[in-house]
Structures are given as structure tokens and as C-alpha cells.
Short mmCIF file of C-alpha atoms in Angstrom, two decimals:
data_model
loop_
_atom_site.label_atom_id
_atom_site.label_comp_id
_atom_site.label_asym_id
_atom_site.label_seq_id
_atom_site.Cartn_x
_atom_site.Cartn_y
_atom_site.Cartn_z
CA MET A 1 -0.40 -0.37 -0.40
CA SER A 2 1.50 3.42 -1.00
CA ILE A 3 2.29 5.87 1.66
CA ARG A 4 -0.80 8.04 0.15
CA ALA A 5 -3.13 5.42 0.34
CA LYS A 6 -2.46 4.80 4.31
CA LEU A 7 -2.18 8.49 4.87
CA ILE A 8 -5.91 9.00 3.13
CA LEU A 9 -6.87 5.42 5.75
CA LEU A 10 -5.47 7.12 8.42
CA THR A 11 -7.75 10.24 7.77
CA ILE A 12 -10.66 8.68 6.47
CA THR A 13 -10.74 6.97 10.25
CA SER A 14 -10.21 10.09 11.78
CA LEU A 15 -12.52 11.69 10.16
CA PHE A 16 -15.22 8.44 10.36
CA GLY A 17 -14.37 9.17 14.63
CA VAL A 18 -15.02 12.89 14.23
CA VAL A 19 -18.12 12.72 12.11
CA CYS A 20 -19.04 9.26 13.52
CA LEU A 21 -19.25 10.08 17.07
CA PRO A 22 -20.96 13.66 17.49
CA ALA A 23 -23.42 12.03 14.62
CA ILE A 24 -24.48 9.13 17.41
CA GLY A 25 -24.36 11.82 20.25
CA LEU A 26 -26.73 13.69 18.38
CA TRP A 27 -29.16 10.87 17.54
CA GLN A 28 -29.05 9.42 21.13
CA MET A 29 -29.52 13.10 22.09
CA GLY A 30 -32.27 13.15 20.22
CA LYS A 31 -33.78 10.30 21.28
CA VAL A 32 -32.81 11.04 25.00
CA TYR A 33 -34.62 14.48 23.98
CA GLU A 34 -38.02 12.87 23.00
CA GLU A 35 -38.28 10.99 25.98
CA ALA A 36 -37.96 13.37 28.32
CA ASN A 37 -39.65 16.18 26.58
CA PHE A 38 -42.42 13.27 26.17
CA CYS A 39 -43.62 15.10 29.42
CA ASN A 40 -43.89 18.65 28.60
CA VAL A 41 -45.49 17.80 24.97
CA ASN A 42 -47.99 15.39 26.06
CA SER A 43 -47.97 14.10 29.85
CA ILE A 44 -48.43 17.82 31.32
CA PRO A 45 -51.19 18.71 28.50
CA ALA A 46 -53.02 15.83 29.02
CA ILE A 47 -53.57 16.05 32.79
CA ARG A 48 -54.17 19.65 32.70
CA PHE A 49 -57.12 18.82 29.95
CA LEU A 50 -58.48 16.08 32.75
CA THR A 51 -58.13 18.68 35.34
CA GLU A 52 -59.85 21.19 34.01
CA ALA A 53 -62.81 18.53 32.95
CA THR A 54 -62.71 17.39 36.53
CA ASN A 55 -63.38 20.60 38.09
CA SER A 56 -65.86 22.19 35.25
CA TYR A 57 -67.74 18.80 36.46
CA MET A 58 -67.31 18.78 40.08
CA SER A 59 -68.53 22.64 39.69
CA TYR A 60 -71.29 21.60 37.57
CA ARG A 61 -72.74 19.60 40.14
CA LEU A 62 -72.77 22.15 42.53
CA ARG A 63 -74.71 24.44 40.50
CA VAL A 64 -77.15 22.02 39.85
CA TRP A 65 -77.73 22.06 44.16
CA GLU A 66 -78.02 25.74 43.66
CA HIS A 67 -80.69 25.40 41.19
CA ILE A 68 -82.65 23.19 43.22
CA ASN A 69 -82.48 25.09 46.60
CA THR A 70 -83.03 28.98 44.54
CA LYS A 71 -86.03 30.35 44.04
CA ASP A 72 -85.40 33.71 42.72
CA GLU A 73 -86.04 34.07 38.93
CA GLY A 74 -82.83 36.03 38.53
CA GLU A 75 -80.07 33.55 39.99
CA LEU A 76 -81.91 30.42 38.21
CA GLN A 77 -81.34 32.31 35.13
CA ARG A 78 -77.86 33.14 35.98
CA THR A 79 -77.43 29.36 37.47
CA VAL A 80 -78.45 27.82 33.74
CA ALA A 81 -76.28 30.14 32.16
CA GLU A 82 -72.75 28.83 34.40
CA MET A 83 -74.24 25.53 33.64
CA GLY A 84 -74.14 25.46 30.34
CA GLU A 85 -71.04 27.30 29.92
CA LEU A 86 -69.43 24.46 32.45
CA LYS A 87 -71.48 21.58 30.71
CA LYS A 88 -69.41 22.91 27.31
CA HIS A 89 -65.74 23.78 29.25
CA VAL A 90 -66.10 20.17 30.07
CA TYR A 91 -66.66 18.96 26.28
CA ASP A 92 -63.74 21.22 25.25
CA SER A 93 -61.75 20.12 27.28
CA LEU A 94 -62.17 16.19 26.38
CA ASP A 95 -62.00 17.14 22.84
CA GLY A 96 -59.09 18.94 23.19
CA TYR A 97 -57.23 15.93 25.29
CA LYS A 98 -57.62 14.01 21.97
CA SER A 99 -54.69 15.53 20.67
CA THR A 100 -52.54 14.01 23.42
CA ILE A 101 -53.97 10.13 23.39
CA VAL A 102 -51.22 7.80 22.71
CA ASP A 103 -52.54 4.21 22.47
CA LYS A 104 -55.65 2.28 22.49
CA GLU A 105 -55.94 2.50 26.21
CA ASP A 106 -55.87 5.92 26.56
CA GLN A 107 -58.47 5.65 24.16
CA GLU A 108 -60.61 3.59 25.73
CA LEU A 109 -60.39 5.40 29.11
CA LEU A 110 -61.49 8.91 27.24
CA GLU A 111 -64.18 7.27 25.57
CA ASP A 112 -65.46 5.85 28.86
CA GLU A 113 -64.93 8.75 30.16
CA MET A 114 -67.50 10.93 27.46
CA ALA A 115 -69.82 8.29 27.69
CA ALA A 116 -70.57 8.41 31.12
CA PHE A 117 -70.64 11.82 31.27
CA GLY A 118 -73.15 11.81 28.41
CA ALA A 119 -75.14 9.97 30.54
CA ILE A 120 -74.74 12.37 33.68
CA ILE A 121 -76.16 15.03 31.47
CA THR A 122 -79.40 13.29 30.64
CA MET A 123 -79.92 12.51 34.06
CA MET A 124 -79.20 16.21 35.23
CA ASP A 125 -81.55 17.19 32.22
CA LYS A 126 -84.55 15.17 34.06
CA VAL A 127 -83.40 16.60 37.14
CA MET A 128 -83.54 19.93 36.26
CA GLU A 129 -87.24 19.59 34.82
CA LEU A 130 -88.52 17.87 37.97
CA ASP A 131 -87.02 21.44 39.64
CA ARG A 132 -88.83 23.71 37.04
CA ALA A 133 -91.67 21.48 37.44
CA GLY A 134 -92.16 22.55 41.38
CA LYS A 135 -90.88 18.90 42.09
CA ASP A 136 -87.86 19.46 44.28
CA GLU A 137 -88.34 16.47 46.49
CA GLU A 138 -88.53 14.15 43.70
CA ALA A 139 -85.17 15.97 41.68
CA ILE A 140 -83.19 15.40 44.96
CA ALA A 141 -84.62 11.93 45.59
CA MET A 142 -83.49 11.36 41.71
CA LEU A 143 -79.43 13.17 42.51
CA LEU A 144 -79.38 10.97 46.03
CA LYS A 145 -80.30 7.38 43.48
CA ASN A 146 -77.56 8.60 40.95
CA LEU A 147 -74.98 9.40 43.57
CA ASP A 148 -72.76 6.72 43.06
CA GLN A 149 -72.99 7.32 38.98
CA LEU A 150 -71.87 11.09 39.73
CA LYS A 151 -68.95 9.81 42.30
CA GLU A 152 -67.84 7.35 39.37
CA VAL A 153 -67.45 9.61 36.49
CA ALA A 154 -65.29 11.96 39.11
CA ALA A 155 -63.41 8.51 39.59
CA LYS A 156 -62.81 7.93 35.60
CA PHE A 157 -61.59 10.86 35.43
CA LYS A 158 -58.96 10.32 38.77
CA LYS A 159 -58.18 7.13 37.05
CA HIS A 160 -57.35 8.98 33.37
CA GLN A 161 -54.90 11.39 35.13
CA ASP A 162 -53.22 8.37 37.41
CA TYR A 163 -52.99 6.63 33.80
CA ASN A 164 -51.41 9.74 32.36
CA GLN A 165 -48.93 10.20 35.57
CA THR A 166 -47.82 6.65 34.94
CA LEU A 167 -47.06 6.98 31.46
CA ALA A 168 -44.95 9.77 32.18
CA LYS A 169 -42.82 7.58 35.09
CA GLN A 170 -42.05 5.33 32.46
CA GLN A 171 -40.96 8.19 30.17
CA SER A 172 -38.93 9.83 32.55
CA GLU A 173 -37.22 6.33 33.23
CA GLU A 174 -36.69 5.23 29.44
CA ALA A 175 -34.60 8.57 28.96
CA ALA A 176 -32.57 7.53 32.08
CA ALA A 177 -32.35 4.65 30.65
CA ALA A 178 -31.31 6.03 26.80
CA LYS A 179 -28.59 8.50 28.16
CA GLN A 180 -26.87 6.02 29.98
CA PHE A 181 -26.87 3.54 27.00
CA ALA A 182 -25.47 6.73 24.57
CA THR A 183 -22.52 7.43 27.34
CA TYR A 184 -21.55 3.47 27.07
CA GLU A 185 -21.74 3.85 23.14
CA MET A 186 -19.87 6.67 22.53
CA LEU A 187 -16.78 5.22 24.91
CA VAL A 188 -16.72 2.70 23.01
CA ILE A 189 -17.07 3.78 19.55
CA SER A 190 -14.15 6.02 20.37
CA LEU A 191 -11.78 3.55 21.76
CA ILE A 192 -12.51 1.45 18.69
CA ILE A 193 -11.56 4.62 16.68
CA GLY A 194 -8.43 5.64 18.86
CA VAL A 195 -6.32 2.40 18.45
CA ILE A 196 -7.64 1.61 14.79
CA SER A 197 -6.04 5.29 14.01
CA LEU A 198 -3.00 4.72 16.63
CA VAL A 199 -2.19 0.83 14.45
CA ILE A 200 -2.15 2.86 11.09
CA GLY A 201 -0.21 5.68 11.90
CA LEU A 202 2.79 3.58 13.68
CA VAL A 203 3.05 1.25 11.05
CA THR A 204 2.89 4.19 8.29
CA SER A 205 5.51 6.33 10.58
CA LYS A 206 7.93 3.48 10.64
CA THR A 207 7.91 2.54 6.80
CA ILE A 208 8.20 6.46 5.86
CA SER A 209 11.41 6.92 8.15
CA SER A 210 13.33 3.98 7.54
CA SER A 211 13.08 4.39 3.68
CA ILE A 212 13.96 8.08 4.12
CA SER A 213 16.97 7.12 5.91
CA ARG A 214 18.24 4.75 3.91
CA LEU A 215 18.08 7.43 0.81
CA MET A 216 19.13 10.64 2.82
CA GLY A 217 22.72 8.43 3.22
CA HIS A 218 23.00 8.03 -0.52
CA ILE A 219 22.60 11.30 -1.19
CA LEU A 220 24.82 12.82 1.24
CA ALA A 221 27.58 10.67 -0.06
CA VAL A 222 26.95 11.43 -3.15
CA GLU A 223 27.26 15.43 -2.10
CA LYS A 224 30.83 14.66 -0.75
CA THR A 225 32.43 12.53 -3.08
CA LYS A 226 31.16 13.51 -6.41
CA HIS A 227 31.28 9.88 -7.31
CA LEU A 228 27.92 9.73 -9.87
CA LYS A 229 26.95 6.09 -8.80
CA ALA A 230 23.19 4.36 -8.98
CA GLU A 231 23.28 2.83 -5.83
CA PRO A 232 20.40 2.96 -3.24
CA LYS A 233 17.75 0.57 -2.86
CA VAL A 234 14.81 0.89 -1.26
CA GLU A 235 12.24 -1.77 -1.04
CA GLY A 236 8.76 -1.20 -1.33
CA LYS A 237 6.51 0.04 -4.12
CA ASP A 238 5.45 3.06 -2.45
CA GLU A 239 6.20 6.66 -2.98
CA ILE A 240 9.86 6.63 -0.94
CA GLY A 241 10.35 3.35 -3.38
CA GLN A 242 9.75 5.32 -6.08
CA ILE A 243 11.83 8.48 -4.91
CA GLY A 244 14.71 5.67 -4.67
CA ALA A 245 14.16 4.64 -8.10
CA ALA A 246 13.59 8.05 -9.48
CA PHE A 247 17.28 9.03 -8.23
CA ASN A 248 19.03 6.70 -9.40
CA ASN A 249 17.34 7.48 -12.96
CA PHE A 250 18.44 10.92 -12.11
CA VAL A 251 22.15 10.16 -11.63
CA LEU A 252 22.07 8.36 -14.52
CA GLU A 253 20.90 11.62 -16.35
CA ILE A 254 23.43 13.64 -14.84
CA LYS A 255 26.04 11.75 -15.74
CA LYS A 256 25.36 11.68 -19.21
CA VAL A 257 24.66 15.76 -18.92
CA ILE A 258 28.59 16.26 -17.57
CA GLN A 259 29.83 14.44 -20.21
CA GLU A 260 27.86 16.18 -22.81
CA PHE A 261 28.78 19.55 -21.23
CA ALA A 262 32.39 17.94 -21.43
CA LYS A 263 32.06 18.18 -25.42
CA GLY A 264 29.90 21.25 -25.54
CA ALA A 265 32.87 23.16 -24.05
CA SER A 266 35.31 22.58 -26.37
CA ILE A 267 32.87 23.38 -29.43
CA LEU A 268 32.04 26.84 -27.16
CA ALA A 269 35.45 27.54 -27.17
CA SER A 270 36.06 27.62 -31.08
CA ALA A 271 32.63 28.99 -31.84
CA SER A 272 33.57 32.76 -29.51
CA THR A 273 36.46 33.15 -31.64
CA GLU A 274 34.49 33.17 -34.86
CA LEU A 275 32.07 35.22 -32.68
CA SER A 276 34.16 38.27 -32.09
CA ALA A 277 35.16 38.48 -35.93
CA SER A 278 31.77 38.64 -36.63
CA THR A 279 31.16 41.83 -34.54
CA VAL A 280 34.14 44.15 -36.42
CA GLN A 281 31.61 43.67 -39.36
CA ILE A 282 28.22 44.52 -37.87
CA SER A 283 29.66 47.34 -36.71
CA LYS A 284 30.55 48.87 -40.11
CA THR A 285 26.91 48.68 -41.18
CA ALA A 286 25.44 50.27 -38.40
CA GLU A 287 27.16 53.45 -38.47
CA GLU A 288 25.72 53.27 -42.49
CA LEU A 289 22.12 52.41 -41.57
CA ARG A 290 21.90 55.27 -38.68
CA ASP A 291 22.95 58.05 -40.87
CA ASN A 292 19.67 56.68 -43.66
CA ALA A 293 17.07 56.43 -40.24
CA GLU A 294 17.89 59.79 -39.27
CA SER A 295 17.09 61.52 -42.19
CA SER A 296 13.86 59.56 -43.00
CA ALA A 297 12.91 60.30 -39.82
CA ALA A 298 13.87 64.52 -40.02
CA ALA A 299 11.03 64.44 -43.24
CA ALA A 300 8.27 62.77 -41.40
CA GLN A 301 8.23 65.38 -38.51
CA GLU A 302 7.63 68.16 -41.45
CA THR A 303 4.82 66.02 -42.89
CA SER A 304 3.61 65.38 -39.51
CA SER A 305 3.14 68.96 -38.50
CA ASN A 306 1.37 69.86 -41.40
CA LEU A 307 -1.59 67.42 -40.97
CA GLN A 308 -1.59 68.19 -37.50
CA GLN A 309 -2.11 71.78 -38.47
CA MET A 310 -5.44 70.82 -40.86
CA SER A 311 -6.72 68.34 -38.42
CA GLU A 312 -7.27 71.82 -35.78
CA ALA A 313 -8.90 73.28 -38.81
CA VAL A 314 -11.26 70.32 -39.34
CA ASN A 315 -12.16 70.49 -35.57
CA ARG A 316 -12.97 74.02 -35.14
CA ILE A 317 -15.34 73.62 -38.19
CA ASN A 318 -17.10 70.50 -36.36
CA ILE A 319 -17.50 72.68 -33.07
CA GLN A 320 -19.20 75.95 -35.35
CA ILE A 321 -21.53 72.24 -36.70
CA GLY A 322 -22.36 71.57 -33.43
CA GLU A 323 -23.25 74.65 -32.14
CA ILE A 324 -25.91 74.71 -34.97
CA GLN A 325 -26.98 71.33 -34.58
CA LYS A 326 -27.43 72.19 -30.97
CA ALA A 327 -29.67 75.21 -32.07
CA GLY A 328 -31.39 73.23 -34.35
CA ASN A 329 -32.56 70.67 -31.87
CA GLN A 330 -33.51 73.01 -29.14
CA ALA A 331 -35.78 74.89 -31.96
CA THR A 332 -37.26 71.50 -32.99
CA GLN A 333 -38.20 70.79 -29.14
CA LEU A 334 -39.69 73.99 -28.48
CA ALA A 335 -41.57 73.63 -31.65
CA SER A 336 -43.10 69.95 -30.63
CA THR A 337 -43.60 71.26 -27.02
CA GLY A 338 -45.44 74.28 -28.71
CA THR A 339 -47.39 71.51 -30.79
CA GLN A 340 -48.17 69.81 -28.04
CA ALA A 341 -49.56 71.93 -25.61
CA VAL A 342 -51.53 73.43 -28.60
CA HIS A 343 -52.92 70.03 -29.01
CA GLU A 344 -53.85 69.72 -25.05
CA ALA A 345 -55.65 73.29 -25.29
CA ARG A 346 -57.90 71.40 -28.16
CA ASP A 347 -58.14 68.11 -26.12
CA SER A 348 -59.80 70.88 -23.14
CA MET A 349 -62.02 73.08 -25.59
CA THR A 350 -63.32 69.32 -26.74
CA ALA A 351 -63.95 68.44 -23.16
CA ILE A 352 -65.74 71.65 -22.31
CA THR A 353 -67.99 71.46 -25.31
CA GLU A 354 -69.02 68.48 -24.44
CA SER A 355 -69.45 69.49 -20.26
CA SER A 356 -71.64 72.05 -21.90
CA LYS A 357 -73.82 70.18 -23.62
CA LYS A 358 -74.53 67.83 -20.66
CA ILE A 359 -75.01 71.10 -18.58
CA VAL A 360 -77.86 71.24 -20.97
CA GLY A 361 -79.22 68.07 -20.52
CA ILE A 362 -79.04 68.87 -16.76
CA THR A 363 -80.68 72.26 -16.98
CA ARG A 364 -83.39 70.95 -18.82
CA VAL A 365 -84.16 68.29 -16.43
CA ILE A 366 -84.53 71.11 -14.11
CA GLU A 367 -86.65 72.69 -16.01
CA GLU A 368 -89.13 70.15 -15.81
CA ILE A 369 -88.44 69.82 -12.15
CA ALA A 370 -89.31 73.71 -11.48
CA SER A 371 -92.57 73.74 -13.61
CA GLN A 372 -93.51 70.55 -11.99
CA THR A 373 -92.93 72.03 -8.78
CA ASN A 374 -94.76 75.09 -9.97
CA LEU A 375 -97.72 72.93 -10.50
CA LEU A 376 -97.44 70.87 -7.19
CA SER A 377 -97.56 74.28 -5.05
CA LEU A 378 -100.57 75.72 -6.80
CA ASN A 379 -102.64 72.24 -6.18
CA ALA A 380 -101.20 72.75 -2.28
CA ALA A 381 -102.62 76.10 -2.66
CA ILE A 382 -106.05 75.04 -3.96
CA GLU A 383 -106.18 72.60 -1.15
CA ALA A 384 -105.22 74.84 1.36
CA ALA A 385 -107.70 77.38 0.44
CA LYS A 386 -110.37 74.20 0.66
CA ALA A 387 -109.23 73.22 3.89
CA GLY A 388 -109.49 77.06 5.41
CA GLU A 389 -108.46 78.00 8.72
CA PHE A 390 -106.67 74.70 9.39
CA GLY A 391 -104.73 75.01 5.95
CA LYS A 392 -103.17 78.70 6.37
CA GLY A 393 -99.29 76.98 7.44
CA PHE A 394 -99.73 74.59 4.39
CA ALA A 395 -100.13 77.96 1.99
CA VAL A 396 -97.75 79.45 2.88
CA VAL A 397 -95.41 76.61 2.45
CA ALA A 398 -96.50 76.15 -1.28
CA GLU A 399 -96.34 80.00 -1.60
CA GLU A 400 -92.78 79.62 -0.54
CA VAL A 401 -92.25 76.00 -3.07
CA ARG A 402 -93.93 78.58 -5.81
CA ASN A 403 -91.40 81.18 -5.16
CA LEU A 404 -88.28 79.05 -5.74
CA ALA A 405 -89.76 76.89 -8.10
CA ASP A 406 -89.47 80.56 -10.17
CA ARG A 407 -86.02 81.11 -9.11
CA SER A 408 -85.16 77.55 -10.18
CA THR A 409 -86.53 78.39 -14.10
CA LYS A 410 -85.07 82.09 -14.04
CA ALA A 411 -81.65 80.63 -13.12
CA VAL A 412 -81.88 77.97 -15.90
CA ALA A 413 -82.27 80.49 -18.10
CA GLU A 414 -79.08 82.17 -17.31
CA ILE A 415 -77.11 79.07 -17.38
CA LYS A 416 -78.54 78.67 -20.78
CA GLN A 417 -77.41 82.21 -22.00
CA LEU A 418 -73.91 81.43 -20.24
CA ILE A 419 -73.39 78.04 -21.91
CA GLU A 420 -74.43 79.40 -24.86
CA LYS A 421 -71.73 81.93 -25.12
CA SER A 422 -69.20 79.80 -23.93
CA GLU A 423 -69.90 77.43 -26.81
CA HIS A 424 -69.26 80.20 -29.00
CA ASP A 425 -65.86 80.98 -27.38
CA VAL A 426 -64.48 77.69 -27.03
CA HIS A 427 -64.91 77.56 -31.02
CA ALA A 428 -63.37 80.47 -31.79
CA GLY A 429 -60.83 79.46 -29.74
CA ASN A 430 -60.57 75.97 -31.56
CA GLN A 431 -59.76 78.08 -34.65
CA VAL A 432 -56.83 79.57 -33.16
CA VAL A 433 -55.80 76.61 -31.55
CA LEU A 434 -56.31 74.58 -35.17
CA ARG A 435 -54.06 77.52 -37.33
CA THR A 436 -51.15 77.71 -34.42
CA SER A 437 -50.84 74.13 -34.70
CA GLU A 438 -50.73 74.52 -38.94
CA ALA A 439 -48.01 77.12 -38.19
CA LEU A 440 -46.26 75.19 -35.98
CA ASP A 441 -46.09 71.59 -37.39
CA GLN A 442 -44.27 73.81 -40.68
CA ILE A 443 -41.54 75.34 -38.84
CA ILE A 444 -41.15 72.01 -37.00
CA THR A 445 -40.33 70.59 -41.01
CA ALA A 446 -38.37 73.31 -41.95
CA VAL A 447 -36.31 72.78 -38.91
CA GLN A 448 -35.95 69.07 -39.57
CA THR A 449 -34.79 69.57 -43.26
CA MET A 450 -32.06 72.08 -42.14
CA ALA A 451 -31.51 69.70 -39.28
CA GLN A 452 -30.69 67.38 -41.73
CA GLY A 453 -28.44 69.32 -44.24
CA ILE A 454 -26.46 70.21 -41.27
CA ASN A 455 -26.16 66.95 -39.94
CA GLN A 456 -24.76 65.51 -43.36
CA ASN A 457 -22.48 68.85 -43.89
CA ALA A 458 -21.35 67.29 -39.80
CA ARG A 459 -20.30 63.91 -41.24
CA ASP A 460 -18.96 64.81 -44.50
CA ILE A 461 -16.38 67.12 -42.09
CA ALA A 462 -16.34 64.28 -39.61
CA GLU A 463 -14.89 61.86 -42.32
CA GLN A 464 -12.54 64.02 -43.89
CA ASP A 465 -11.16 64.84 -39.82
CA ALA A 466 -10.95 60.70 -39.76
CA SER A 467 -8.79 60.45 -42.84
CA THR A 468 -6.15 63.77 -41.30
CA LYS A 469 -6.14 61.84 -38.24
CA GLU A 470 -5.16 58.60 -39.64
CA ALA A 471 -2.85 59.96 -42.28
CA SER A 472 -1.33 62.12 -39.13
CA LEU A 473 -0.93 58.79 -37.15
CA ALA A 474 0.53 57.07 -40.30
CA VAL A 475 3.12 59.42 -40.44
CA GLU A 476 4.02 59.82 -36.99
CA ASP A 477 3.95 56.06 -36.46
CA ILE A 478 6.58 56.41 -39.92
CA ALA A 479 8.44 59.10 -38.03
CA LYS A 480 8.56 56.97 -34.57
CA THR A 481 9.58 53.91 -36.91
CA SER A 482 12.64 55.93 -38.01
CA GLU A 483 13.52 57.26 -34.87
CA GLY A 484 13.03 54.15 -33.41
CA ASN A 485 15.30 52.33 -35.93
CA ALA A 486 18.41 54.92 -35.47
CA SER A 487 18.06 54.12 -31.92
CA ALA A 488 18.06 50.40 -32.48
CA ILE A 489 20.82 50.95 -35.22
CA THR A 490 23.08 52.59 -32.24
CA GLN A 491 22.15 49.85 -29.98
CA LEU A 492 23.15 47.08 -32.33
CA ALA A 493 26.71 48.90 -32.61
CA ALA A 494 27.10 49.18 -29.28
CA THR A 495 25.58 45.42 -28.92
CA SER A 496 28.16 44.28 -31.41
CA THR A 497 30.52 46.00 -28.94
CA GLN A 498 29.15 43.71 -25.94
CA VAL A 499 29.17 40.96 -28.05
CA SER A 500 32.97 40.54 -29.00
CA GLU A 501 33.31 41.17 -25.35
CA THR A 502 31.40 38.28 -24.84
CA ALA A 503 32.79 36.39 -27.06
CA ASN A 504 35.55 36.28 -25.27
CA ASP A 505 34.16 35.26 -21.69
CA LEU A 506 32.40 32.41 -23.26
CA SER A 507 36.56 31.01 -24.30
CA ARG A 508 37.01 31.61 -20.74
CA THR A 509 33.69 30.35 -19.36
CA ALA A 510 34.24 27.61 -21.41
CA GLU A 511 38.08 26.59 -19.84
CA SER A 512 36.34 27.05 -16.61
CA LEU A 513 33.27 24.59 -17.30
CA ASN A 514 36.22 21.82 -18.57
CA ASP A 515 37.79 22.12 -15.27
CA GLU A 516 34.74 22.08 -12.88
CA VAL A 517 33.61 18.78 -15.15
CA GLN A 518 36.83 16.77 -14.11
CA LYS A 519 36.01 17.01 -10.89
CA PHE A 520 33.21 14.23 -10.96
CA ARG A 521 34.13 10.76 -11.13
CA LEU A 522 31.63 9.21 -13.91
CA ASP A 523 33.29 5.47 -13.63
CA ALA A 524 30.56 3.26 -12.90
#
């Protein structure tokens, strides 16, 4: 097994322990919590429901005796209302208990309680009928006769409460047992995982340390003696064994490289002599190229200056056209805004006309109402005259109603005159708005035509400006290239001198390299 596999196994074992222990602990804690929390979520609510049902039942029995012994009608009604509330509370408590049922026996106890309480309610209703009929003695006799049955219901409630207390005690004991078992289980699992991790760790550590010690001894020997021979034998197919085999191959390859260095040193020495002679010819050629490059750079600089002046003139023209375009756009926008305002005014006048028509309709209705009111007031005056002395007050009211009808008729006539004048003014305003709208449309068309011509001129000038800039950039590139060539040629001359010096250094380096190669022992 490789070291990587051993380390992975050790890591997985440790990780399993780290993950498994908390998981088991949480699972066991969940079980303990469920057992311990049974009292909170089941036993306590169940006992509370049964206690409330018992208290309400006992209060109900007491109210029955109060009903028998009370003769005041108000007290009787209050007692009957309280009895109804108590009976409802008993049933509500027993219905609420249904959500806490845990087993079949619990269900049977609840059904038995509800059946017994139902029988008591039936018997109590008969007692109440006897009491309302004035048969108090018979009512009391029935209560005494069924006293055992009354006590039995209370006993059933008490038995059910004891059953829930027993369940709560059992759940508490089971929670304690689950806690103890969880503790033992986690201790055993921790011990097993710890032993496995320790064994894997010891075996892996021993394998790695022994193999590394043998390999390190050979590496130090090679460093000290400079004797290149493949010697270390590291057993095993793990990473350390692979490193030992790789080191043997590395030593063999180094031996070959040093042998090649020895051959290359002699070749390098002869090549450096030839390189030194070639650099002299390169220096002469570089001087001639530098003179030509400087002449080309001066001509390119002059052309670039002329193109720059032309580009600046085009830019000034372009700025002026931009201002004209801006003014044209503002004129178009203002005209559009005016057109929109004119349309809105026309719509408003149309709306006023429609509203006027509706008001005319309303005034007609008011005229009809005023006419009808006038007729009614006339009839009322006639009836008042017939009534004589008793109809005087009614006659005064009829006269006031007729006066109101007359004033309404006059007001309607005035409204009609105002509406007719308003319609005439609106019609005249509509004509003015229409002429204004047509004039604004003509202005917008003229401004747009002018803007199109300006835009076309701007595009032509922009194209000319772009062409000028491209030419200027090209000339600048030529100038820069010429200057760069001159600089490169100067650098070439300096480089040729450095190459000559480097050739001499290479010759000396070849001799030094040959001396270093001789230090290694290349025999097997």
C-alpha cells in the first residue's frame, strides 16, 4: 500500500471518528430529548385537560344543587347560564385531550369518560325538568339515587389522570436508560476508532522513516564524494521506493549531461573566436544604417506637423456645426412642446364643449322639475284654501315652494345664456388653436430639413477629420519607426561591441566549465 493510501486511510479513520461520534451523540440526544420531552408535549397537557374537565364537572354538580335550592328567577337564569358554560368547558377539555392520546388504552379511557359524562348530562336534564316543575323533592331523590354514578364519573377522571402520570414516569425512566446507553456506546466507539488510528499511524511512520533514512544516506555520500553511481536500494512500491528509483535514474541522467558539457565546452571555445570576428563587420554596417534612418525621421516630422494643423482647422469647423445642430435641436424641441400644448388645449376645449352639452341636459331636467314643482305648489294652495283656517300654514309653504320654482326657472335661463356664450368662445378658440398647430408643424418641418443638411455636412467633415487623423498617425508612426530604427542601429553597434566582449567571456567560461567537469567521477 502506498504512503498516500495509508495517509488517506488514517485521515478517513480519524474523520469517521470525528463525524461518527457527534452524529451518534446527536442521534442519542434526540432520543433522550424525545423521551424526556414527552412530559412537556403530552403528559402535562393531558393532565391539564383532565384536571380542567374534572373541576368543571364538579362545579357543574354544585350548580345543579344551587338550582334546586334557589327560587329567585334572576339567580336561576344565572345558574342555568353557568351550567351551560361548565358543560361546554367539560366537552372542550375532553376534545382537547384527543390531541394527546398515545395508545389504545388511553383512547378507551377517554371514550369511557365521555360516555359516562353524557349519561350524567341526560340524568341532570331530567333533574332540572323536575325542579322547574316544582318537584324539588323528586329532583333531590333522583340525585341521591344516582350519587354513585356521579362519583363514578369523578373516579374515571381520577383514573385517567393516574394513567397519564404513570406514562410520564415510564418515559422519564426510558430517557435515563437511553442516556446511559448513549454514554457507553460513544465510549466504546471512541476507543475502537482511537486504536485503529494509532495502529495505522505507527505503521505508516515506521515505513516512511526507515526508507527516508536509507535514501538520505546515499544522497549525502554523493554530495561529499562527487561519485555519480546508482546505488540506493529502497524496498517497497510506495512513494519512497519510487523516489529511490527516480534518484538512480536522475544520477544516470546527470552523468550523461556532464559528459555532454565536456564535449560542448570545446565547441564553445572555437565558436567564441568566430563570433568575435563577425562583430567587427556588424559595427561598420550599423553606422551606415543609422545615417539613413536619421534623414527619414526629419522628413516624417515635417509632414506630421502639416497634417496636425489641418486636423485642428477641421475640429474648429466641427465645433461650429455642433453648435448649429444644438440650436436646431432646441428649436425642434420647443416647436414640438408648443404643438403638444396646442393639442392639449384643443382637447380641453372639446371636453368643455361636451361638458356644456351635459349641463344643457341637466338644465332641461331642472326646468321640468321646476315646472312640476310649480304645479304641485298650485295644487297645494288650492287644497289649503279648501281646508280653510287649518290650511293657512300649508298655503304659506306652498307659496314658498312656488317662489323657489320660479327662481330655479330664472337661474336655468341664465345658465343657458352662459353656456351658449361659452360654446361660441370655445368654437373661436378651436379655430385659433388649429391655425397655431398648422404653423408649428410647418416650423418643425423646416427645422428638421435644415437639421438633416447640417447633419450631412457634419458627417462629411467628420470623415475628412478621421482621414486626416489617420494620415497624421501614419506619418507619426513613420517618424517613430525611423527614430526607433536609428536608436536600434546605435544599440546594435553597442551590442556588437558587447558581443565581442561576450565571446571572450565565453572562451574563458568554456575553460572553467571543463575544469569543473573534471571534478566528477564518471566511472561506474
